mmCIF file of C-alpha atoms in Angstrom:
data_model
loop_
_atom_site.group_PDB
_atom_site.id
_atom_site.type_symbol
_atom_site.label_atom_id
_atom_site.label_comp_id
_atom_site.label_asym_id
_atom_site.label_seq_id
_atom_site.Cartn_x
_atom_site.Cartn_y
_atom_site.Cartn_z
ATOM 1 C CA UNK A 98 17.811 -8.018 -13.192
ATOM 2 C CA UNK A 99 16.294 -8.013 -9.719
ATOM 3 C CA UNK A 100 17.609 -5.249 -7.441
ATOM 4 C CA UNK A 101 19.158 -6.308 -4.179
ATOM 5 C CA UNK A 102 18.921 -3.090 -2.190
ATOM 6 C CA UNK A 103 16.476 -2.049 0.491
ATOM 7 C CA UNK A 104 16.590 1.751 0.142
ATOM 8 C CA UNK A 105 12.995 2.148 1.193
ATOM 9 C CA UNK A 106 10.991 4.176 3.677
ATOM 10 C CA UNK A 107 10.194 1.230 5.754
ATOM 11 C CA UNK A 108 11.465 -2.172 6.331
ATOM 12 C CA UNK A 109 13.401 -4.921 4.703
ATOM 13 C CA UNK A 110 12.712 -6.786 1.521
ATOM 14 C CA UNK A 111 12.712 -10.569 1.610
ATOM 15 C CA UNK A 112 15.209 -12.396 -0.556
ATOM 16 C CA UNK A 113 14.099 -12.202 -4.172
ATOM 17 C CA UNK A 114 13.081 -15.498 -5.705
ATOM 18 C CA UNK A 115 13.053 -16.191 -9.393
ATOM 19 C CA UNK A 116 9.594 -14.652 -9.691
ATOM 20 C CA UNK A 117 11.048 -11.212 -9.043
ATOM 21 C CA UNK A 118 9.392 -10.444 -5.727
ATOM 22 C CA UNK A 119 11.785 -7.614 -4.912
ATOM 23 C CA UNK A 120 11.040 -5.842 -8.170
ATOM 24 C CA UNK A 121 7.321 -5.935 -7.422
ATOM 25 C CA UNK A 122 7.967 -4.409 -3.993
ATOM 26 C CA UNK A 123 10.088 -1.663 -5.533
ATOM 27 C CA UNK A 124 7.481 -1.003 -8.223
ATOM 28 C CA UNK A 125 4.866 -0.579 -5.494
ATOM 29 C CA UNK A 126 7.095 1.899 -3.685
ATOM 30 C CA UNK A 127 7.825 3.714 -6.930
ATOM 31 C CA UNK A 128 4.117 4.052 -7.706
ATOM 32 C CA UNK A 129 3.370 5.241 -4.187
ATOM 33 C CA UNK A 130 6.180 7.796 -3.971
ATOM 34 C CA UNK A 131 5.050 9.193 -7.329
ATOM 35 C CA UNK A 132 1.583 9.528 -5.806
ATOM 36 C CA UNK A 133 3.043 11.344 -2.769
ATOM 37 C CA UNK A 134 4.777 13.951 -4.906
ATOM 38 C CA UNK A 135 1.680 14.326 -7.095
ATOM 39 C CA UNK A 136 -0.509 14.815 -4.032
ATOM 40 C CA UNK A 137 1.710 17.514 -2.570
ATOM 41 C CA UNK A 138 2.234 19.195 -5.935
ATOM 42 C CA UNK A 139 -1.504 19.385 -6.585
ATOM 43 C CA UNK A 140 -1.940 20.846 -3.109
ATOM 44 C CA UNK A 141 0.553 23.570 -3.980
ATOM 45 C CA UNK A 142 -1.184 24.255 -7.303
ATOM 46 C CA UNK A 143 -4.570 24.564 -5.566
ATOM 47 C CA UNK A 144 -3.359 27.696 -3.802
ATOM 48 C CA UNK A 145 -3.166 29.473 -7.164
ATOM 49 C CA UNK A 146 -6.452 28.220 -8.626
ATOM 50 C CA UNK A 147 -9.740 30.069 -8.312
ATOM 51 C CA UNK A 148 -12.508 28.130 -6.505
ATOM 52 C CA UNK A 149 -15.342 27.162 -8.807
ATOM 53 C CA UNK A 150 -13.221 27.027 -11.952
ATOM 54 C CA UNK A 151 -12.551 23.820 -13.932
ATOM 55 C CA UNK A 152 -8.887 24.085 -12.917
ATOM 56 C CA UNK A 153 -9.796 24.149 -9.239
ATOM 57 C CA UNK A 154 -12.212 21.236 -9.577
ATOM 58 C CA UNK A 155 -9.645 19.166 -11.477
ATOM 59 C CA UNK A 156 -6.917 19.829 -8.916
ATOM 60 C CA UNK A 157 -9.288 19.111 -6.019
ATOM 61 C CA UNK A 158 -10.284 15.735 -7.445
ATOM 62 C CA UNK A 159 -6.656 14.892 -8.234
ATOM 63 C CA UNK A 160 -5.483 15.925 -4.773
ATOM 64 C CA UNK A 161 -8.100 13.884 -2.917
ATOM 65 C CA UNK A 162 -7.682 10.879 -5.202
ATOM 66 C CA UNK A 163 -3.930 10.894 -4.526
ATOM 67 C CA UNK A 164 -4.323 10.652 -0.773
ATOM 68 C CA UNK A 165 -3.434 7.069 0.002
ATOM 69 C CA UNK A 166 0.336 7.146 0.430
ATOM 70 C CA UNK A 167 0.686 6.749 4.189
ATOM 71 C CA UNK A 168 -1.746 3.783 4.471
ATOM 72 C CA UNK A 169 -0.100 2.245 1.398
ATOM 73 C CA UNK A 170 3.417 2.560 2.796
ATOM 74 C CA UNK A 171 2.223 1.249 6.176
ATOM 75 C CA UNK A 172 0.568 -1.722 4.455
ATOM 76 C CA UNK A 173 3.686 -2.614 2.468
ATOM 77 C CA UNK A 174 6.039 -2.123 5.405
ATOM 78 C CA UNK A 175 4.007 -4.542 7.494
ATOM 79 C CA UNK A 176 3.671 -7.062 4.657
ATOM 80 C CA UNK A 177 7.393 -7.081 3.891
ATOM 81 C CA UNK A 178 8.523 -7.139 7.515
ATOM 82 C CA UNK A 179 5.983 -9.818 8.460
ATOM 83 C CA UNK A 180 7.291 -12.018 5.655
ATOM 84 C CA UNK A 181 10.850 -11.473 6.855
ATOM 85 C CA UNK A 182 10.168 -11.939 10.565
ATOM 86 C CA UNK A 183 8.239 -15.153 10.037
ATOM 87 C CA UNK A 184 11.386 -16.697 8.609
ATOM 88 C CA UNK A 185 13.629 -15.462 11.403
ATOM 89 C CA UNK A 186 12.995 -13.011 14.228
ATOM 90 C CA UNK A 187 16.199 -11.741 15.807
ATOM 91 C CA UNK A 188 14.927 -9.094 18.228
ATOM 92 C CA UNK A 189 18.305 -7.433 18.718
ATOM 93 C CA UNK A 190 18.951 -7.084 14.994
ATOM 94 C CA UNK A 191 15.370 -6.064 14.284
ATOM 95 C CA UNK A 192 15.273 -3.203 16.781
ATOM 96 C CA UNK A 193 18.789 -2.027 15.947
ATOM 97 C CA UNK A 194 17.846 -1.701 12.288
ATOM 98 C CA UNK A 195 14.663 0.116 13.259
ATOM 99 C CA UNK A 196 16.749 2.587 15.277
ATOM 100 C CA UNK A 197 19.262 3.230 12.516
ATOM 101 C CA UNK A 198 16.856 3.136 9.575
ATOM 102 C CA UNK A 199 13.788 4.613 11.242
ATOM 103 C CA UNK A 200 14.452 6.651 14.377
ATOM 104 C CA UNK A 201 17.671 8.286 13.205
ATOM 105 C CA UNK A 202 16.255 9.688 9.920
ATOM 106 C CA UNK A 203 13.156 10.866 11.774
ATOM 107 C CA UNK A 204 15.154 12.815 14.359
ATOM 108 C CA UNK A 205 17.651 14.178 11.850
ATOM 109 C CA UNK A 206 15.117 15.356 9.283
ATOM 110 C CA UNK A 207 12.829 16.779 11.959
ATOM 111 C CA UNK A 208 15.724 18.969 13.080
ATOM 112 C CA UNK A 209 16.635 19.870 9.502
ATOM 113 C CA UNK A 210 13.084 20.861 8.610
ATOM 114 C CA UNK A 211 12.727 22.999 11.734
ATOM 115 C CA UNK A 212 15.956 24.776 10.765
ATOM 116 C CA UNK A 213 14.682 25.104 7.195
ATOM 117 C CA UNK A 214 11.385 26.604 8.366
ATOM 118 C CA UNK A 215 13.218 29.183 10.479
ATOM 119 C CA UNK A 216 15.644 30.043 7.668
ATOM 120 C CA UNK A 217 12.793 30.510 5.187
ATOM 121 C CA UNK A 218 10.717 32.578 7.620
ATOM 122 C CA UNK A 219 7.960 30.016 8.163
ATOM 123 C CA UNK A 220 8.696 29.863 11.892
ATOM 124 C CA UNK A 221 10.237 32.428 14.263
ATOM 125 C CA UNK A 222 13.823 31.807 15.443
ATOM 126 C CA UNK A 223 12.562 31.448 19.024
ATOM 127 C CA UNK A 224 11.317 27.922 18.338
ATOM 128 C CA UNK A 225 14.907 26.699 18.148
ATOM 129 C CA UNK A 226 15.389 27.202 21.890
ATOM 130 C CA UNK A 227 11.853 26.304 22.993
ATOM 131 C CA UNK A 228 11.717 22.788 24.540
ATOM 132 C CA UNK A 229 7.918 22.726 24.356
ATOM 133 C CA UNK A 230 8.001 23.362 20.615
ATOM 134 C CA UNK A 231 10.566 20.616 20.061
ATOM 135 C CA UNK A 232 8.504 18.197 22.152
ATOM 136 C CA UNK A 233 5.451 19.035 20.051
ATOM 137 C CA UNK A 234 7.325 18.606 16.763
ATOM 138 C CA UNK A 235 8.843 15.266 17.715
ATOM 139 C CA UNK A 236 5.929 13.683 19.589
ATOM 140 C CA UNK A 237 3.417 14.459 16.833
ATOM 141 C CA UNK A 238 5.561 14.468 13.686
ATOM 142 C CA UNK A 239 4.956 18.180 13.134
ATOM 143 C CA UNK A 240 8.450 19.403 12.220
ATOM 144 C CA UNK A 241 7.133 19.324 8.641
ATOM 145 C CA UNK A 242 3.760 18.372 7.253
ATOM 146 C CA UNK A 243 5.029 15.063 5.837
ATOM 147 C CA UNK A 244 7.206 13.745 8.663
ATOM 148 C CA UNK A 245 4.350 12.278 10.694
ATOM 149 C CA UNK A 246 4.627 9.204 8.473
ATOM 150 C CA UNK A 247 8.055 8.398 9.895
ATOM 151 C CA UNK A 248 6.597 8.642 13.394
ATOM 152 C CA UNK A 249 3.770 6.278 12.430
ATOM 153 C CA UNK A 250 6.333 3.903 10.928
ATOM 154 C CA UNK A 251 8.250 3.832 14.228
ATOM 155 C CA UNK A 252 5.057 2.888 16.050
ATOM 156 C CA UNK A 253 4.402 0.187 13.454
ATOM 157 C CA UNK A 254 7.849 -1.268 14.132
ATOM 158 C CA UNK A 255 7.044 -1.512 17.843
ATOM 159 C CA UNK A 256 3.633 -3.058 17.233
ATOM 160 C CA UNK A 257 4.619 -5.629 14.626
ATOM 161 C CA UNK A 258 6.413 -8.165 16.895
ATOM 162 C CA UNK A 259 3.217 -8.315 18.976
ATOM 163 C CA UNK A 260 1.296 -9.343 15.859
ATOM 164 C CA UNK A 261 3.595 -12.241 14.958
ATOM 165 C CA UNK A 262 1.387 -14.831 16.737
ATOM 166 C CA UNK A 263 -1.457 -13.789 14.427
ATOM 167 C CA UNK A 264 0.854 -13.889 11.400
ATOM 168 C CA UNK A 265 2.013 -17.426 12.283
ATOM 169 C CA UNK A 266 -1.583 -18.561 11.976
ATOM 170 C CA UNK A 267 -1.476 -17.348 8.324
ATOM 171 C CA UNK A 268 -4.910 -15.708 8.302
ATOM 172 C CA UNK A 269 -6.624 -15.496 4.935
ATOM 173 C CA UNK A 270 -6.177 -12.086 3.317
ATOM 174 C CA UNK A 271 -9.948 -11.536 3.213
ATOM 175 C CA UNK A 272 -10.166 -12.398 6.913
ATOM 176 C CA UNK A 273 -7.319 -9.975 7.682
ATOM 177 C CA UNK A 274 -9.251 -7.266 5.847
ATOM 178 C CA UNK A 275 -12.306 -7.955 7.988
ATOM 179 C CA UNK A 276 -10.290 -8.012 11.224
ATOM 180 C CA UNK A 277 -8.672 -4.748 10.197
ATOM 181 C CA UNK A 278 -12.043 -3.101 9.649
ATOM 182 C CA UNK A 279 -13.251 -4.206 13.082
ATOM 183 C CA UNK A 280 -10.053 -3.049 14.793
ATOM 184 C CA UNK A 281 -10.153 0.279 12.963
ATOM 185 C CA UNK A 282 -13.751 0.864 13.921
ATOM 186 C CA UNK A 283 -12.969 0.029 17.540
ATOM 187 C CA UNK A 284 -10.036 2.445 17.603
ATOM 188 C CA UNK A 285 -12.218 5.182 16.134
ATOM 189 C CA UNK A 286 -14.934 4.697 18.755
ATOM 190 C CA UNK A 287 -12.411 4.572 21.596
ATOM 191 C CA UNK A 288 -10.753 7.737 20.379
ATOM 192 C CA UNK A 289 -14.082 9.513 20.046
ATOM 193 C CA UNK A 290 -15.312 8.510 23.486
ATOM 194 C CA UNK A 291 -12.209 7.882 25.613
ATOM 195 C CA UNK A 292 -8.784 8.762 24.231
ATOM 196 C CA UNK A 293 -9.591 11.983 22.354
ATOM 197 C CA UNK A 294 -6.129 12.132 20.809
ATOM 198 C CA UNK A 295 -5.101 15.554 19.550
ATOM 199 C CA UNK A 296 -3.631 14.183 16.313
ATOM 200 C CA UNK A 297 -4.928 10.636 15.828
ATOM 201 C CA UNK A 298 -3.601 10.451 12.243
ATOM 202 C CA UNK A 299 -0.090 10.779 13.673
ATOM 203 C CA UNK A 300 -0.478 7.463 15.501
ATOM 204 C CA UNK A 301 -0.547 3.850 14.372
ATOM 205 C CA UNK A 302 -4.072 3.576 15.790
ATOM 206 C CA UNK A 303 -5.367 5.382 12.704
ATOM 207 C CA UNK A 304 -3.818 2.731 10.428
ATOM 208 C CA UNK A 305 -4.893 -0.534 12.021
ATOM 209 C CA UNK A 306 -6.727 -1.588 8.862
ATOM 210 C CA UNK A 307 -3.633 -1.408 6.592
ATOM 211 C CA UNK A 308 -1.529 -2.896 9.417
ATOM 212 C CA UNK A 309 -3.688 -6.019 9.788
ATOM 213 C CA UNK A 310 -4.161 -6.284 6.043
ATOM 214 C CA UNK A 311 -0.374 -6.150 5.722
ATOM 215 C CA UNK A 312 -0.030 -8.961 8.273
ATOM 216 C CA UNK A 313 -2.385 -11.115 6.205
ATOM 217 C CA UNK A 314 -0.540 -10.410 2.957
ATOM 218 C CA UNK A 315 2.890 -10.778 4.559
ATOM 219 C CA UNK A 316 1.983 -14.143 6.078
ATOM 220 C CA UNK A 317 0.996 -15.366 2.596
ATOM 221 C CA UNK A 318 3.387 -13.297 0.510
ATOM 222 C CA UNK A 319 4.419 -16.154 -1.758
ATOM 223 C CA UNK A 320 0.749 -16.902 -2.447
ATOM 224 C CA UNK A 321 -0.250 -13.304 -3.096
ATOM 225 C CA UNK A 322 0.321 -13.165 -6.886
ATOM 226 C CA UNK A 323 -1.920 -16.209 -7.395
ATOM 227 C CA UNK A 324 -4.508 -14.768 -4.987
ATOM 228 C CA UNK A 325 -4.490 -11.533 -6.969
ATOM 229 C CA UNK A 326 -4.903 -13.278 -10.314
ATOM 230 C CA UNK A 327 -8.014 -15.075 -9.051
ATOM 231 C CA UNK A 328 -9.628 -12.073 -7.426
ATOM 232 C CA UNK A 329 -8.512 -8.970 -9.299
ATOM 233 C CA UNK A 330 -11.862 -8.288 -11.069
ATOM 234 C CA UNK A 331 -13.756 -8.329 -7.768
ATOM 235 C CA UNK A 332 -11.029 -6.314 -6.036
ATOM 236 C CA UNK A 333 -11.022 -3.662 -8.747
ATOM 237 C CA UNK A 334 -14.796 -3.398 -8.514
ATOM 238 C CA UNK A 335 -14.644 -3.015 -4.719
ATOM 239 C CA UNK A 336 -11.918 -0.379 -5.043
ATOM 240 C CA UNK A 337 -13.968 1.547 -7.599
ATOM 241 C CA UNK A 338 -17.042 1.436 -5.349
ATOM 242 C CA UNK A 339 -14.972 2.565 -2.359
ATOM 243 C CA UNK A 340 -13.563 5.431 -4.430
ATOM 244 C CA UNK A 341 -17.036 6.496 -5.574
ATOM 245 C CA UNK A 342 -18.174 6.603 -1.938
ATOM 246 C CA UNK A 343 -15.000 8.311 -0.714
ATOM 247 C CA UNK A 344 -14.521 11.116 -3.243
ATOM 248 C CA UNK A 345 -17.602 13.273 -2.448
ATOM 249 C CA UNK A 346 -16.821 13.271 1.284
ATOM 250 C CA UNK A 347 -13.134 13.923 0.559
ATOM 251 C CA UNK A 348 -14.045 16.974 -1.532
ATOM 252 C CA UNK A 349 -16.310 18.168 1.280
ATOM 253 C CA UNK A 350 -13.383 17.744 3.672
ATOM 254 C CA UNK A 351 -11.124 19.779 1.388
ATOM 255 C CA UNK A 352 -13.658 22.590 1.086
ATOM 256 C CA UNK A 353 -14.462 22.641 4.798
ATOM 257 C CA UNK A 354 -18.049 21.440 4.291
ATOM 258 C CA UNK A 355 -17.648 18.007 5.878
ATOM 259 C CA UNK A 356 -20.646 17.112 8.037
ATOM 260 C CA UNK A 357 -19.720 13.587 9.197
ATOM 261 C CA UNK A 358 -16.219 12.792 10.424
ATOM 262 C CA UNK A 359 -17.132 9.137 10.897
ATOM 263 C CA UNK A 360 -18.434 8.812 7.341
ATOM 264 C CA UNK A 361 -15.323 10.402 5.898
ATOM 265 C CA UNK A 362 -12.899 8.271 7.899
ATOM 266 C CA UNK A 363 -14.636 4.965 7.157
ATOM 267 C CA UNK A 364 -14.708 5.732 3.436
ATOM 268 C CA UNK A 365 -11.097 6.895 3.525
ATOM 269 C CA UNK A 366 -9.889 3.737 5.306
ATOM 270 C CA UNK A 367 -11.654 1.494 2.817
ATOM 271 C CA UNK A 368 -10.505 3.404 -0.258
ATOM 272 C CA UNK A 369 -6.869 3.736 0.792
ATOM 273 C CA UNK A 370 -6.476 0.133 1.973
ATOM 274 C CA UNK A 371 -8.133 -1.378 -1.078
ATOM 275 C CA UNK A 372 -6.029 0.886 -3.292
ATOM 276 C CA UNK A 373 -2.874 -0.359 -1.560
ATOM 277 C CA UNK A 374 -3.919 -3.969 -2.146
ATOM 278 C CA UNK A 375 -4.682 -3.179 -5.795
ATOM 279 C CA UNK A 376 -1.335 -1.441 -6.295
ATOM 280 C CA UNK A 377 0.574 -4.433 -4.978
ATOM 281 C CA UNK A 378 -1.334 -6.707 -7.330
ATOM 282 C CA UNK A 379 -0.599 -4.349 -10.229
ATOM 283 C CA UNK A 380 3.091 -4.330 -9.278
ATOM 284 C CA UNK A 381 3.245 -8.110 -9.560
ATOM 285 C CA UNK A 382 1.188 -8.046 -12.758
ATOM 286 C CA UNK A 383 3.581 -5.596 -14.380
ATOM 287 C CA UNK A 384 6.433 -8.004 -13.791
ATOM 288 C CA UNK A 385 5.331 -9.756 -16.971
ATOM 289 C CA UNK A 386 3.399 -7.161 -18.975
ATOM 290 C CA UNK A 387 5.262 -3.866 -18.702
ATOM 291 C CA UNK A 388 9.029 -4.226 -18.188
ATOM 292 C CA UNK A 389 9.734 -0.558 -18.982
ATOM 293 C CA UNK A 390 7.197 0.698 -16.461
ATOM 294 C CA UNK A 391 8.505 -1.831 -13.973
ATOM 295 C CA UNK A 392 12.017 -0.522 -14.466
ATOM 296 C CA UNK A 393 11.074 3.154 -14.164
ATOM 297 C CA UNK A 394 8.908 2.794 -11.085
ATOM 298 C CA UNK A 395 11.183 0.147 -9.588
ATOM 299 C CA UNK A 396 14.111 2.569 -9.859
ATOM 300 C CA UNK A 397 12.117 5.263 -8.058
ATOM 301 C CA UNK A 398 11.093 2.700 -5.461
ATOM 302 C CA UNK A 399 14.690 1.939 -4.477
ATOM 303 C CA UNK A 400 15.151 5.591 -3.441
ATOM 304 C CA UNK A 401 11.631 6.333 -2.218
ATOM 305 C CA UNK A 402 12.729 7.392 1.273
ATOM 306 C CA UNK A 403 15.119 9.978 -0.127
ATOM 307 C CA UNK A 404 12.408 11.364 -2.406
ATOM 308 C CA UNK A 405 9.959 11.428 0.487
ATOM 309 C CA UNK A 406 12.305 13.373 2.714
ATOM 310 C CA UNK A 407 13.546 15.919 0.168
ATOM 311 C CA UNK A 408 10.627 16.740 -2.130
ATOM 312 C CA UNK A 409 8.709 19.157 0.178
ATOM 313 C CA UNK A 410 11.737 21.451 0.478
ATOM 314 C CA UNK A 411 12.227 21.389 -3.298
ATOM 315 C CA UNK A 412 8.574 22.255 -3.937
ATOM 316 C CA UNK A 413 8.931 25.197 -1.560
ATOM 317 C CA UNK A 414 12.083 26.362 -3.340
ATOM 318 C CA UNK A 415 10.394 26.230 -6.742
ATOM 319 C CA UNK A 416 7.272 27.981 -5.475
ATOM 320 C CA UNK A 417 9.282 30.790 -3.879
ATOM 321 C CA UNK A 418 11.440 31.181 -6.961
ATOM 322 C CA UNK A 419 8.567 31.315 -9.448
ATOM 323 C CA UNK A 420 5.011 30.777 -8.192
ATOM 324 C CA UNK A 421 2.718 29.159 -10.767
ATOM 325 C CA UNK A 422 1.096 32.015 -12.678
ATOM 326 C CA UNK A 423 -0.404 33.066 -15.972
ATOM 327 C CA UNK A 424 -3.216 31.166 -17.650
ATOM 328 C CA UNK A 425 -4.786 28.021 -16.218
ATOM 329 C CA UNK A 426 -2.866 25.892 -18.699
ATOM 330 C CA UNK A 427 0.420 27.553 -17.836
ATOM 331 C CA UNK A 428 -0.153 27.149 -14.107
ATOM 332 C CA UNK A 429 -0.886 23.456 -14.522
ATOM 333 C CA UNK A 430 2.185 22.874 -16.675
ATOM 334 C CA UNK A 431 4.368 24.812 -14.229
ATOM 335 C CA UNK A 432 3.092 22.763 -11.298
ATOM 336 C CA UNK A 433 3.604 19.533 -13.258
ATOM 337 C CA UNK A 434 7.205 20.540 -14.027
ATOM 338 C CA UNK A 435 7.867 21.346 -10.373
ATOM 339 C CA UNK A 436 6.435 17.983 -9.352
ATOM 340 C CA UNK A 437 8.583 16.137 -11.888
ATOM 341 C CA UNK A 438 11.725 17.914 -10.679
ATOM 342 C CA UNK A 439 10.818 17.250 -7.038
ATOM 343 C CA UNK A 440 10.503 13.562 -7.915
ATOM 344 C CA UNK A 441 13.627 13.145 -10.039
ATOM 345 C CA UNK A 442 16.207 15.416 -8.378
ATOM 346 C CA UNK A 443 16.158 13.599 -5.004
ATOM 347 C CA UNK A 444 16.280 10.272 -6.850
ATOM 348 C CA UNK A 445 19.371 11.366 -8.770
ATOM 349 C CA UNK A 446 20.990 12.723 -5.604
ATOM 350 C CA UNK A 447 20.314 9.439 -3.824
ATOM 351 C CA UNK A 448 21.977 7.552 -6.675
ATOM 352 C CA UNK A 449 25.016 9.827 -6.515
ATOM 353 C CA UNK A 450 25.343 9.297 -2.762
ATOM 354 C CA UNK A 451 24.830 5.565 -2.893
ATOM 355 C CA UNK A 452 27.654 3.584 -1.316
ATOM 356 C CA UNK A 453 29.116 6.767 0.220
ATOM 357 C CA UNK A 454 29.283 7.508 3.972
ATOM 358 C CA UNK A 455 26.801 10.366 3.473
ATOM 359 C CA UNK A 456 23.945 8.052 2.489
ATOM 360 C CA UNK A 457 23.612 6.199 5.837
ATOM 361 C CA UNK A 458 24.341 9.436 7.676
ATOM 362 C CA UNK A 459 21.517 11.323 5.937
ATOM 363 C CA UNK A 460 19.006 8.576 5.199
ATOM 364 C CA UNK A 461 19.893 5.671 7.489
ATOM 365 C CA UNK A 462 20.780 3.395 4.539
#
């Protein structure tokens, strides 16, 4: 049965046709939110691993490989919203829903995470009455390490109506990929020479490639499954090549040995955007081949925002209660258990709160 909800970090889902489009969207979100929790869990586990050991190398590769969530969520948000807005663009309704489903959760959870950081001793109490600190947290998405995505999403919502003329021309997906690369390169050069933004990754300018790719996919959403079936071997090969180029520079970045910022960013943009495109194709493919996987990841996808917002606090609670220790095997199993709990407990809470007044109050939906 195709779900009919839109409990997602970003945007609205178009009406589900018989092909099960909504399920594919939810599967994508479920896969990506699982990647988010895995990325942050591996980052926690790295703090307890000894550099140079097989454990450390494994966790480093896992952590850098699972570093595509924000571009992937941006890509899907744009694709889904573009598809919806091309059918009917009601500016008043669109911006009201962006306020209630985007801005409100961002402001609320920024405040909650600042309070949490003070309560747990990560920040001094003085920040609560410091306007400069609050301005910094809110303008750059720094109330917690993961909240910058919600700020980027808000900027995407403002940008998307300006891209509707391009979407109405229904650019080919390959052309959208090329336009995205050019726009991303231009933004990088402008930032390096002119803008010099303090935190460029907290702005939509650092995600122009997935944005324009999302416009191309959203404008041809109904055609995407057929496009994927024709091109998936070539796309998988390109993604593998992008990953092979990206991983060494990503490991250098993690270790502090990065020598070329430009090289790292270009490789990262290509790897993350191609991975997002591949994941969406896999989500549609699984509609027919793996109903159990579709159901499990689709279920997680319907509550992906709630998982996104809650899992960092849960990981911190688990780590403070019992830091991963003992042998390498035990540390890995402990971290894996913490990651699983951080994934499932928010999902269960979201299900319990569904259709209650607390759900829109806490999560905007």
